[in-house]
Amino acid sequence: DGGITQSPKYLFRKEGQNVTLSCEQNLNHDAMYWYRQDPGQGLRLIYYSQIVNDFQKGDIAEGYSVSREKKESFPLTVTSAQKNPTAFYLCASSIEFRLDRANTQYFGPGTRLTVL
Amino acid sequence: EDQVTQSPEALRLQEGESSSLNCSYTVSGLRGLFWYRQDPGKGPEFLFTLYSAGEEKEKERLKATLTKKESFLHITAPKPEDSATYLCAVQAWQGETSGSRLTFGEGTQLTVNP
């Protein structure tokens, strides 16, 4: 089955620790995205990548880092510099460069990160 | 700056009671408007993409419509399994470096009672 997988589903971290969230897709999509979701707020874009070895900051990139070494994978590292990391993290992907129309994003199941 | 406002924040319906959810948007140039359904603790599930004013799309009990300022998600004769949070998002025409980023509203939490 084609889709997006995120692991782990739940993650607990102590303050001061870095942690990496996994996102893998087998849809052969060019672009991948990381969002953060907090109660009562819309999804906010952290980082996105249109092609391998390239990525751009979203609206709330401070305290996060990413890499895109393979088309299928876009891991997100939440660093100790992120002041309020407890949230639900969502990865998405889309076929990119349909310049004539919008590109639909498809989401993974999410990772819930809790900082203890 | 692109903005999306969804209303109401929460909506309770009786099974079979039709209603509509609203998504008002401000965007420099609309590339597409998206509706997603999200169940608690899960990722958003894609429902519809609307590209231009006047467009309508349907799926089972759901129908999405689009004007130049807003979109409606009409729910006809809802069932309890339609209970979820419905998210609206817009994608604007931007430079090539901006990709297909989305701006989301905060969602409408729909509860359908049996």
PDB file of C-alpha atoms in Angstrom:
ATOM      1  CA  ASP A   1       0.000   0.000   0.000  1.00  0.00           C
ATOM      2  CA  GLY A   2       1.225   3.470  -0.836  1.00  0.00           C
ATOM      3  CA  GLY A   3       1.265   6.014   1.923  1.00  0.00           C
ATOM      4  CA  ILE A   4       3.085   8.045   4.515  1.00  0.00           C
ATOM      5  CA  THR A   5       4.392   6.524   7.713  1.00  0.00           C
ATOM      6  CA  GLN A   6       5.512   8.358  10.820  1.00  0.00           C
ATOM      7  CA  SER A   7       7.265   6.867  13.772  1.00  0.00           C
ATOM      8  CA  PRO A   8       7.017   6.616  16.628  1.00  0.00           C
ATOM      9  CA  LYS A   9       3.339   7.300  17.313  1.00  0.00           C
ATOM     10  CA  TYR A  10       4.126   8.559  20.827  1.00  0.00           C
ATOM     11  CA  LEU A  11       7.419  10.014  21.997  1.00  0.00           C
ATOM     12  CA  PHE A  12       8.504  11.237  25.387  1.00  0.00           C
ATOM     13  CA  ARG A  13      11.515  13.434  25.884  1.00  0.00           C
ATOM     14  CA  LYS A  14      13.237  14.975  28.814  1.00  0.00           C
ATOM     15  CA  GLU A  15      13.994  18.668  28.733  1.00  0.00           C
ATOM     16  CA  GLY A  16      17.354  19.418  27.142  1.00  0.00           C
ATOM     17  CA  GLN A  17      17.327  16.403  24.847  1.00  0.00           C
ATOM     18  CA  ASN A  18      17.190  16.398  21.081  1.00  0.00           C
ATOM     19  CA  VAL A  19      14.776  13.965  19.460  1.00  0.00           C
ATOM     20  CA  THR A  20      14.233  12.917  15.837  1.00  0.00           C
ATOM     21  CA  LEU A  21      10.839  12.139  14.304  1.00  0.00           C
ATOM     22  CA  SER A  22      10.725   9.871  11.287  1.00  0.00           C
ATOM     23  CA  CYS A  23       8.662  10.418   8.133  1.00  0.00           C
ATOM     24  CA  GLU A  24       8.760   8.048   5.155  1.00  0.00           C
ATOM     25  CA  GLN A  25       6.637   8.020   1.999  1.00  0.00           C
ATOM     26  CA  ASN A  26       6.390   5.524  -0.855  1.00  0.00           C
ATOM     27  CA  LEU A  27       4.137   7.677  -3.043  1.00  0.00           C
ATOM     28  CA  ASN A  28       7.050   8.893  -5.171  1.00  0.00           C
ATOM     29  CA  HIS A  29       6.129  12.450  -4.191  1.00  0.00           C
ATOM     30  CA  ASP A  30       8.641  15.210  -4.736  1.00  0.00           C
ATOM     31  CA  ALA A  31       7.708  17.506  -1.879  1.00  0.00           C
ATOM     32  CA  MET A  32       7.478  16.834   1.833  1.00  0.00           C
ATOM     33  CA  TYR A  33       6.328  18.983   4.735  1.00  0.00           C
ATOM     34  CA  TRP A  34       6.359  19.112   8.515  1.00  0.00           C
ATOM     35  CA  TYR A  35       3.543  20.729  10.478  1.00  0.00           C
ATOM     36  CA  ARG A  36       2.902  21.230  14.141  1.00  0.00           C
ATOM     37  CA  GLN A  37      -0.619  21.091  15.602  1.00  0.00           C
ATOM     38  CA  ASP A  38      -1.545  22.520  18.989  1.00  0.00           C
ATOM     39  CA  PRO A  39      -5.003  22.476  20.605  1.00  0.00           C
ATOM     40  CA  GLY A  40      -7.178  25.304  19.331  1.00  0.00           C
ATOM     41  CA  GLN A  41      -4.722  26.287  16.607  1.00  0.00           C
ATOM     42  CA  GLY A  42      -4.456  25.511  12.958  1.00  0.00           C
ATOM     43  CA  LEU A  43      -1.602  23.480  11.533  1.00  0.00           C
ATOM     44  CA  ARG A  44       1.575  25.526  11.343  1.00  0.00           C
ATOM     45  CA  LEU A  45       4.344  24.856   8.839  1.00  0.00           C
ATOM     46  CA  ILE A  46       7.769  24.075  10.292  1.00  0.00           C
ATOM     47  CA  TYR A  47       9.882  23.088   7.271  1.00  0.00           C
ATOM     48  CA  TYR A  48       9.296  21.913   3.743  1.00  0.00           C
ATOM     49  CA  SER A  49      11.350  20.349   0.977  1.00  0.00           C
ATOM     50  CA  GLN A  50      10.534  20.452  -2.723  1.00  0.00           C
ATOM     51  CA  ILE A  51      13.371  18.211  -3.866  1.00  0.00           C
ATOM     52  CA  VAL A  52      16.132  16.056  -2.433  1.00  0.00           C
ATOM     53  CA  ASN A  53      18.957  17.932  -0.714  1.00  0.00           C
ATOM     54  CA  ASP A  54      16.918  21.126  -0.543  1.00  0.00           C
ATOM     55  CA  PHE A  55      14.583  22.479   2.130  1.00  0.00           C
ATOM     56  CA  GLN A  56      13.157  25.801   3.295  1.00  0.00           C
ATOM     57  CA  LYS A  57      12.031  27.185   6.626  1.00  0.00           C
ATOM     58  CA  GLY A  58       8.338  27.506   7.260  1.00  0.00           C
ATOM     59  CA  ASP A  59       6.635  29.844   9.698  1.00  0.00           C
ATOM     60  CA  ILE A  60       7.944  28.319  12.949  1.00  0.00           C
ATOM     61  CA  ALA A  61      11.351  26.787  12.128  1.00  0.00           C
ATOM     62  CA  GLU A  62      13.206  28.000  15.233  1.00  0.00           C
ATOM     63  CA  GLY A  63      14.365  25.091  17.372  1.00  0.00           C
ATOM     64  CA  TYR A  64      13.877  22.510  14.592  1.00  0.00           C
ATOM     65  CA  SER A  65      16.122  21.020  11.919  1.00  0.00           C
ATOM     66  CA  VAL A  66      15.535  18.709   8.955  1.00  0.00           C
ATOM     67  CA  SER A  67      17.400  16.803   6.268  1.00  0.00           C
ATOM     68  CA  ARG A  68      16.348  15.444   2.878  1.00  0.00           C
ATOM     69  CA  GLU A  69      18.985  12.989   1.744  1.00  0.00           C
ATOM     70  CA  LYS A  70      16.506  10.644   0.078  1.00  0.00           C
ATOM     71  CA  LYS A  71      13.291  11.327  -1.807  1.00  0.00           C
ATOM     72  CA  GLU A  72      11.379   8.976   0.484  1.00  0.00           C
ATOM     73  CA  SER A  73      12.527  10.357   3.821  1.00  0.00           C
ATOM     74  CA  PHE A  74      12.253  13.712   5.618  1.00  0.00           C
ATOM     75  CA  PRO A  75      13.218  13.393   9.305  1.00  0.00           C
ATOM     76  CA  LEU A  76      12.562  16.222  11.743  1.00  0.00           C
ATOM     77  CA  THR A  77      14.812  16.896  14.728  1.00  0.00           C
ATOM     78  CA  VAL A  78      13.345  18.785  17.645  1.00  0.00           C
ATOM     79  CA  THR A  79      16.272  20.380  19.420  1.00  0.00           C
ATOM     80  CA  SER A  80      16.640  21.532  22.982  1.00  0.00           C
ATOM     81  CA  ALA A  81      16.359  25.092  21.654  1.00  0.00           C
ATOM     82  CA  GLN A  82      12.651  24.584  20.955  1.00  0.00           C
ATOM     83  CA  LYS A  83      10.982  26.246  23.915  1.00  0.00           C
ATOM     84  CA  ASN A  84       7.636  24.496  23.837  1.00  0.00           C
ATOM     85  CA  PRO A  85       8.013  21.243  21.906  1.00  0.00           C
ATOM     86  CA  THR A  86       5.037  19.338  23.295  1.00  0.00           C
ATOM     87  CA  ALA A  87       2.663  19.021  20.337  1.00  0.00           C
ATOM     88  CA  PHE A  88       1.258  16.753  17.620  1.00  0.00           C
ATOM     89  CA  TYR A  89       3.615  16.634  14.635  1.00  0.00           C
ATOM     90  CA  LEU A  90       2.333  15.869  11.158  1.00  0.00           C
ATOM     91  CA  CYS A  91       4.268  15.016   8.038  1.00  0.00           C
ATOM     92  CA  ALA A  92       2.788  15.492   4.572  1.00  0.00           C
ATOM     93  CA  SER A  93       3.820  15.017   0.975  1.00  0.00           C
ATOM     94  CA  SER A  94       2.671  16.143  -2.468  1.00  0.00           C
ATOM     95  CA  ILE A  95       3.445  15.705  -6.124  1.00  0.00           C
ATOM     96  CA  GLU A  96       5.241  18.908  -6.876  1.00  0.00           C
ATOM     97  CA  PHE A  97       5.566  21.312  -9.739  1.00  0.00           C
ATOM     98  CA  ARG A  98       2.059  21.143 -11.137  1.00  0.00           C
ATOM     99  CA  LEU A  99       2.409  24.763 -12.062  1.00  0.00           C
ATOM    100  CA  ASP A 100      -1.054  25.003 -13.569  1.00  0.00           C
ATOM    101  CA  ARG A 101      -3.051  23.837 -10.557  1.00  0.00           C
ATOM    102  CA  ALA A 102      -2.837  23.311  -6.825  1.00  0.00           C
ATOM    103  CA  ASN A 103      -0.899  20.365  -5.436  1.00  0.00           C
ATOM    104  CA  THR A 104      -2.772  18.288  -2.888  1.00  0.00           C
ATOM    105  CA  GLN A 105      -0.919  17.379   0.293  1.00  0.00           C
ATOM    106  CA  TYR A 106      -1.467  13.984   1.908  1.00  0.00           C
ATOM    107  CA  PHE A 107      -0.766  13.495   5.580  1.00  0.00           C
ATOM    108  CA  GLY A 108       0.755  10.807   7.733  1.00  0.00           C
ATOM    109  CA  PRO A 109      -0.757   9.560  11.007  1.00  0.00           C
ATOM    110  CA  GLY A 110       1.275  11.924  13.204  1.00  0.00           C
ATOM    111  CA  THR A 111       3.637  11.695  16.159  1.00  0.00           C
ATOM    112  CA  ARG A 112       2.634  13.011  19.553  1.00  0.00           C
ATOM    113  CA  LEU A 113       5.663  14.418  21.368  1.00  0.00           C
ATOM    114  CA  THR A 114       5.535  15.082  25.083  1.00  0.00           C
ATOM    115  CA  VAL A 115       8.329  16.780  26.962  1.00  0.00           C
ATOM    116  CA  LEU A 116       8.537  15.672  30.573  1.00  0.00           C
TER     117      LEU A 116
ATOM    118  CA  GLU B   1      -0.500  37.392   4.353  1.00  0.00           C
ATOM    119  CA  ASP B   2      -2.874  34.542   3.628  1.00  0.00           C
ATOM    120  CA  GLN B   3      -5.619  34.029   6.209  1.00  0.00           C
ATOM    121  CA  VAL B   4      -8.250  31.360   6.750  1.00  0.00           C
ATOM    122  CA  THR B   5     -11.118  31.615   9.242  1.00  0.00           C
ATOM    123  CA  GLN B   6     -13.480  28.741   9.917  1.00  0.00           C
ATOM    124  CA  SER B   7     -16.864  28.968  11.596  1.00  0.00           C
ATOM    125  CA  PRO B   8     -18.387  27.821  13.773  1.00  0.00           C
ATOM    126  CA  GLU B   9     -15.642  26.496  16.043  1.00  0.00           C
ATOM    127  CA  ALA B  10     -17.918  23.668  17.128  1.00  0.00           C
ATOM    128  CA  LEU B  11     -21.227  22.342  15.822  1.00  0.00           C
ATOM    129  CA  ARG B  12     -23.563  19.775  17.301  1.00  0.00           C
ATOM    130  CA  LEU B  13     -26.168  18.169  15.071  1.00  0.00           C
ATOM    131  CA  GLN B  14     -28.743  15.473  15.451  1.00  0.00           C
ATOM    132  CA  GLU B  15     -28.465  12.568  13.058  1.00  0.00           C
ATOM    133  CA  GLY B  16     -30.184  13.580   9.819  1.00  0.00           C
ATOM    134  CA  GLU B  17     -29.999  17.316  10.555  1.00  0.00           C
ATOM    135  CA  SER B  18     -28.287  18.963   7.576  1.00  0.00           C
ATOM    136  CA  SER B  19     -26.004  21.971   8.012  1.00  0.00           C
ATOM    137  CA  SER B  20     -23.024  23.845   6.586  1.00  0.00           C
ATOM    138  CA  LEU B  21     -19.518  24.715   7.726  1.00  0.00           C
ATOM    139  CA  ASN B  22     -17.935  27.960   6.584  1.00  0.00           C
ATOM    140  CA  CYS B  23     -14.384  28.767   5.522  1.00  0.00           C
ATOM    141  CA  SER B  24     -13.589  32.412   4.788  1.00  0.00           C
ATOM    142  CA  TYR B  25     -10.257  33.168   3.213  1.00  0.00           C
ATOM    143  CA  THR B  26      -7.993  36.011   2.194  1.00  0.00           C
ATOM    144  CA  VAL B  27      -5.267  35.174  -0.276  1.00  0.00           C
ATOM    145  CA  SER B  28      -3.342  37.128  -2.870  1.00  0.00           C
ATOM    146  CA  GLY B  29      -4.128  34.635  -5.606  1.00  0.00           C
ATOM    147  CA  LEU B  30      -5.954  31.394  -4.929  1.00  0.00           C
ATOM    148  CA  ARG B  31      -4.295  28.316  -6.346  1.00  0.00           C
ATOM    149  CA  GLY B  32      -6.560  25.902  -4.546  1.00  0.00           C
ATOM    150  CA  LEU B  33      -8.755  25.429  -1.491  1.00  0.00           C
ATOM    151  CA  PHE B  34      -8.677  22.147   0.381  1.00  0.00           C
ATOM    152  CA  TRP B  35     -10.975  20.398   2.824  1.00  0.00           C
ATOM    153  CA  TYR B  36      -9.702  17.728   5.172  1.00  0.00           C
ATOM    154  CA  ARG B  37     -11.324  15.597   7.833  1.00  0.00           C
ATOM    155  CA  GLN B  38      -9.390  14.852  11.012  1.00  0.00           C
ATOM    156  CA  ASP B  39     -10.325  12.269  13.629  1.00  0.00           C
ATOM    157  CA  PRO B  40      -8.899  12.610  17.169  1.00  0.00           C
ATOM    158  CA  GLY B  41      -5.256  11.568  17.368  1.00  0.00           C
ATOM    159  CA  LYS B  42      -4.950  10.992  13.615  1.00  0.00           C
ATOM    160  CA  GLY B  43      -3.611  12.821  10.608  1.00  0.00           C
ATOM    161  CA  PRO B  44      -5.922  14.836   8.341  1.00  0.00           C
ATOM    162  CA  GLU B  45      -7.671  12.872   5.608  1.00  0.00           C
ATOM    163  CA  PHE B  46      -8.029  14.600   2.264  1.00  0.00           C
ATOM    164  CA  LEU B  47     -11.587  15.285   1.109  1.00  0.00           C
ATOM    165  CA  PHE B  48     -11.699  17.872  -1.689  1.00  0.00           C
ATOM    166  CA  THR B  49      -9.704  20.343  -3.724  1.00  0.00           C
ATOM    167  CA  LEU B  50     -11.515  23.331  -5.244  1.00  0.00           C
ATOM    168  CA  TYR B  51      -9.704  25.447  -7.804  1.00  0.00           C
ATOM    169  CA  SER B  52     -11.969  28.303  -8.863  1.00  0.00           C
ATOM    170  CA  ALA B  53     -15.112  30.175  -7.839  1.00  0.00           C
ATOM    171  CA  GLY B  54     -18.284  28.364  -8.770  1.00  0.00           C
ATOM    172  CA  GLU B  55     -16.767  24.926  -8.490  1.00  0.00           C
ATOM    173  CA  GLU B  56     -18.573  22.232  -6.506  1.00  0.00           C
ATOM    174  CA  LYS B  57     -17.528  18.724  -5.475  1.00  0.00           C
ATOM    175  CA  GLU B  58     -19.437  15.963  -3.744  1.00  0.00           C
ATOM    176  CA  LYS B  59     -18.565  12.840  -1.836  1.00  0.00           C
ATOM    177  CA  GLU B  60     -21.276  10.804  -0.136  1.00  0.00           C
ATOM    178  CA  ARG B  61     -23.038  13.188   2.285  1.00  0.00           C
ATOM    179  CA  LEU B  62     -20.531  16.019   1.782  1.00  0.00           C
ATOM    180  CA  LYS B  63     -20.611  18.786  -0.788  1.00  0.00           C
ATOM    181  CA  ALA B  64     -18.010  21.538  -1.019  1.00  0.00           C
ATOM    182  CA  THR B  65     -18.596  24.831  -2.801  1.00  0.00           C
ATOM    183  CA  LEU B  66     -16.351  27.796  -3.502  1.00  0.00           C
ATOM    184  CA  THR B  67     -16.830  31.537  -4.027  1.00  0.00           C
ATOM    185  CA  LYS B  68     -14.209  34.258  -4.341  1.00  0.00           C
ATOM    186  CA  LYS B  69     -14.248  34.848  -0.589  1.00  0.00           C
ATOM    187  CA  GLU B  70     -15.405  31.654   1.076  1.00  0.00           C
ATOM    188  CA  SER B  71     -16.086  27.973   0.857  1.00  0.00           C
ATOM    189  CA  PHE B  72     -18.871  25.938   2.370  1.00  0.00           C
ATOM    190  CA  LEU B  73     -18.896  22.299   3.335  1.00  0.00           C
ATOM    191  CA  HIS B  74     -22.495  21.147   3.264  1.00  0.00           C
ATOM    192  CA  ILE B  75     -23.367  18.017   5.205  1.00  0.00           C
ATOM    193  CA  THR B  76     -26.628  16.379   4.198  1.00  0.00           C
ATOM    194  CA  ALA B  77     -28.382  14.003   6.600  1.00  0.00           C
ATOM    195  CA  PRO B  78     -25.254  13.454   8.720  1.00  0.00           C
ATOM    196  CA  LYS B  79     -24.565  10.262  10.611  1.00  0.00           C
ATOM    197  CA  PRO B  80     -22.612   9.835  13.862  1.00  0.00           C
ATOM    198  CA  GLU B  81     -19.621   8.566  11.881  1.00  0.00           C
ATOM    199  CA  ASP B  82     -19.356  12.025  10.296  1.00  0.00           C
ATOM    200  CA  SER B  83     -18.246  13.369  13.673  1.00  0.00           C
ATOM    201  CA  ALA B  84     -14.746  14.794  13.262  1.00  0.00           C
ATOM    202  CA  THR B  85     -12.869  18.069  12.941  1.00  0.00           C
ATOM    203  CA  TYR B  86     -13.075  19.527   9.448  1.00  0.00           C
ATOM    204  CA  LEU B  87     -10.105  21.586   8.314  1.00  0.00           C
ATOM    205  CA  CYS B  88      -9.967  24.128   5.516  1.00  0.00           C
ATOM    206  CA  ALA B  89      -6.708  25.239   3.895  1.00  0.00           C
ATOM    207  CA  VAL B  90      -5.686  27.502   1.023  1.00  0.00           C
ATOM    208  CA  GLN B  91      -2.758  27.349  -1.341  1.00  0.00           C
ATOM    209  CA  ALA B  92      -1.715  30.591  -2.984  1.00  0.00           C
ATOM    210  CA  TRP B  93       0.165  31.337  -6.155  1.00  0.00           C
ATOM    211  CA  GLN B  94       3.678  32.060  -4.940  1.00  0.00           C
ATOM    212  CA  GLY B  95       7.201  32.000  -6.239  1.00  0.00           C
ATOM    213  CA  GLU B  96       8.784  28.700  -7.165  1.00  0.00           C
ATOM    214  CA  THR B  97      10.715  28.589  -3.898  1.00  0.00           C
ATOM    215  CA  SER B  98       7.495  28.577  -1.892  1.00  0.00           C
ATOM    216  CA  GLY B  99       6.270  25.296  -3.255  1.00  0.00           C
ATOM    217  CA  SER B 100       2.789  24.158  -2.387  1.00  0.00           C
ATOM    218  CA  ARG B 101       2.604  25.373   1.182  1.00  0.00           C
ATOM    219  CA  LEU B 102      -0.827  25.506   2.799  1.00  0.00           C
ATOM    220  CA  THR B 103      -2.382  27.963   5.228  1.00  0.00           C
ATOM    221  CA  PHE B 104      -4.881  26.253   7.525  1.00  0.00           C
ATOM    222  CA  GLY B 105      -7.877  27.439   9.484  1.00  0.00           C
ATOM    223  CA  GLU B 106      -8.397  26.283  13.053  1.00  0.00           C
ATOM    224  CA  GLY B 107     -11.095  23.810  12.106  1.00  0.00           C
ATOM    225  CA  THR B 108     -14.725  23.114  12.955  1.00  0.00           C
ATOM    226  CA  GLN B 109     -15.370  20.314  15.402  1.00  0.00           C
ATOM    227  CA  LEU B 110     -18.528  18.513  14.301  1.00  0.00           C
ATOM    228  CA  THR B 111     -20.456  16.197  16.591  1.00  0.00           C
ATOM    229  CA  VAL B 112     -23.413  14.230  15.253  1.00  0.00           C
ATOM    230  CA  ASN B 113     -25.601  12.697  17.916  1.00  0.00           C
ATOM    231  CA  PRO B 114     -27.655   9.547  17.197  1.00  0.00           C
TER     232      PRO B 114
END
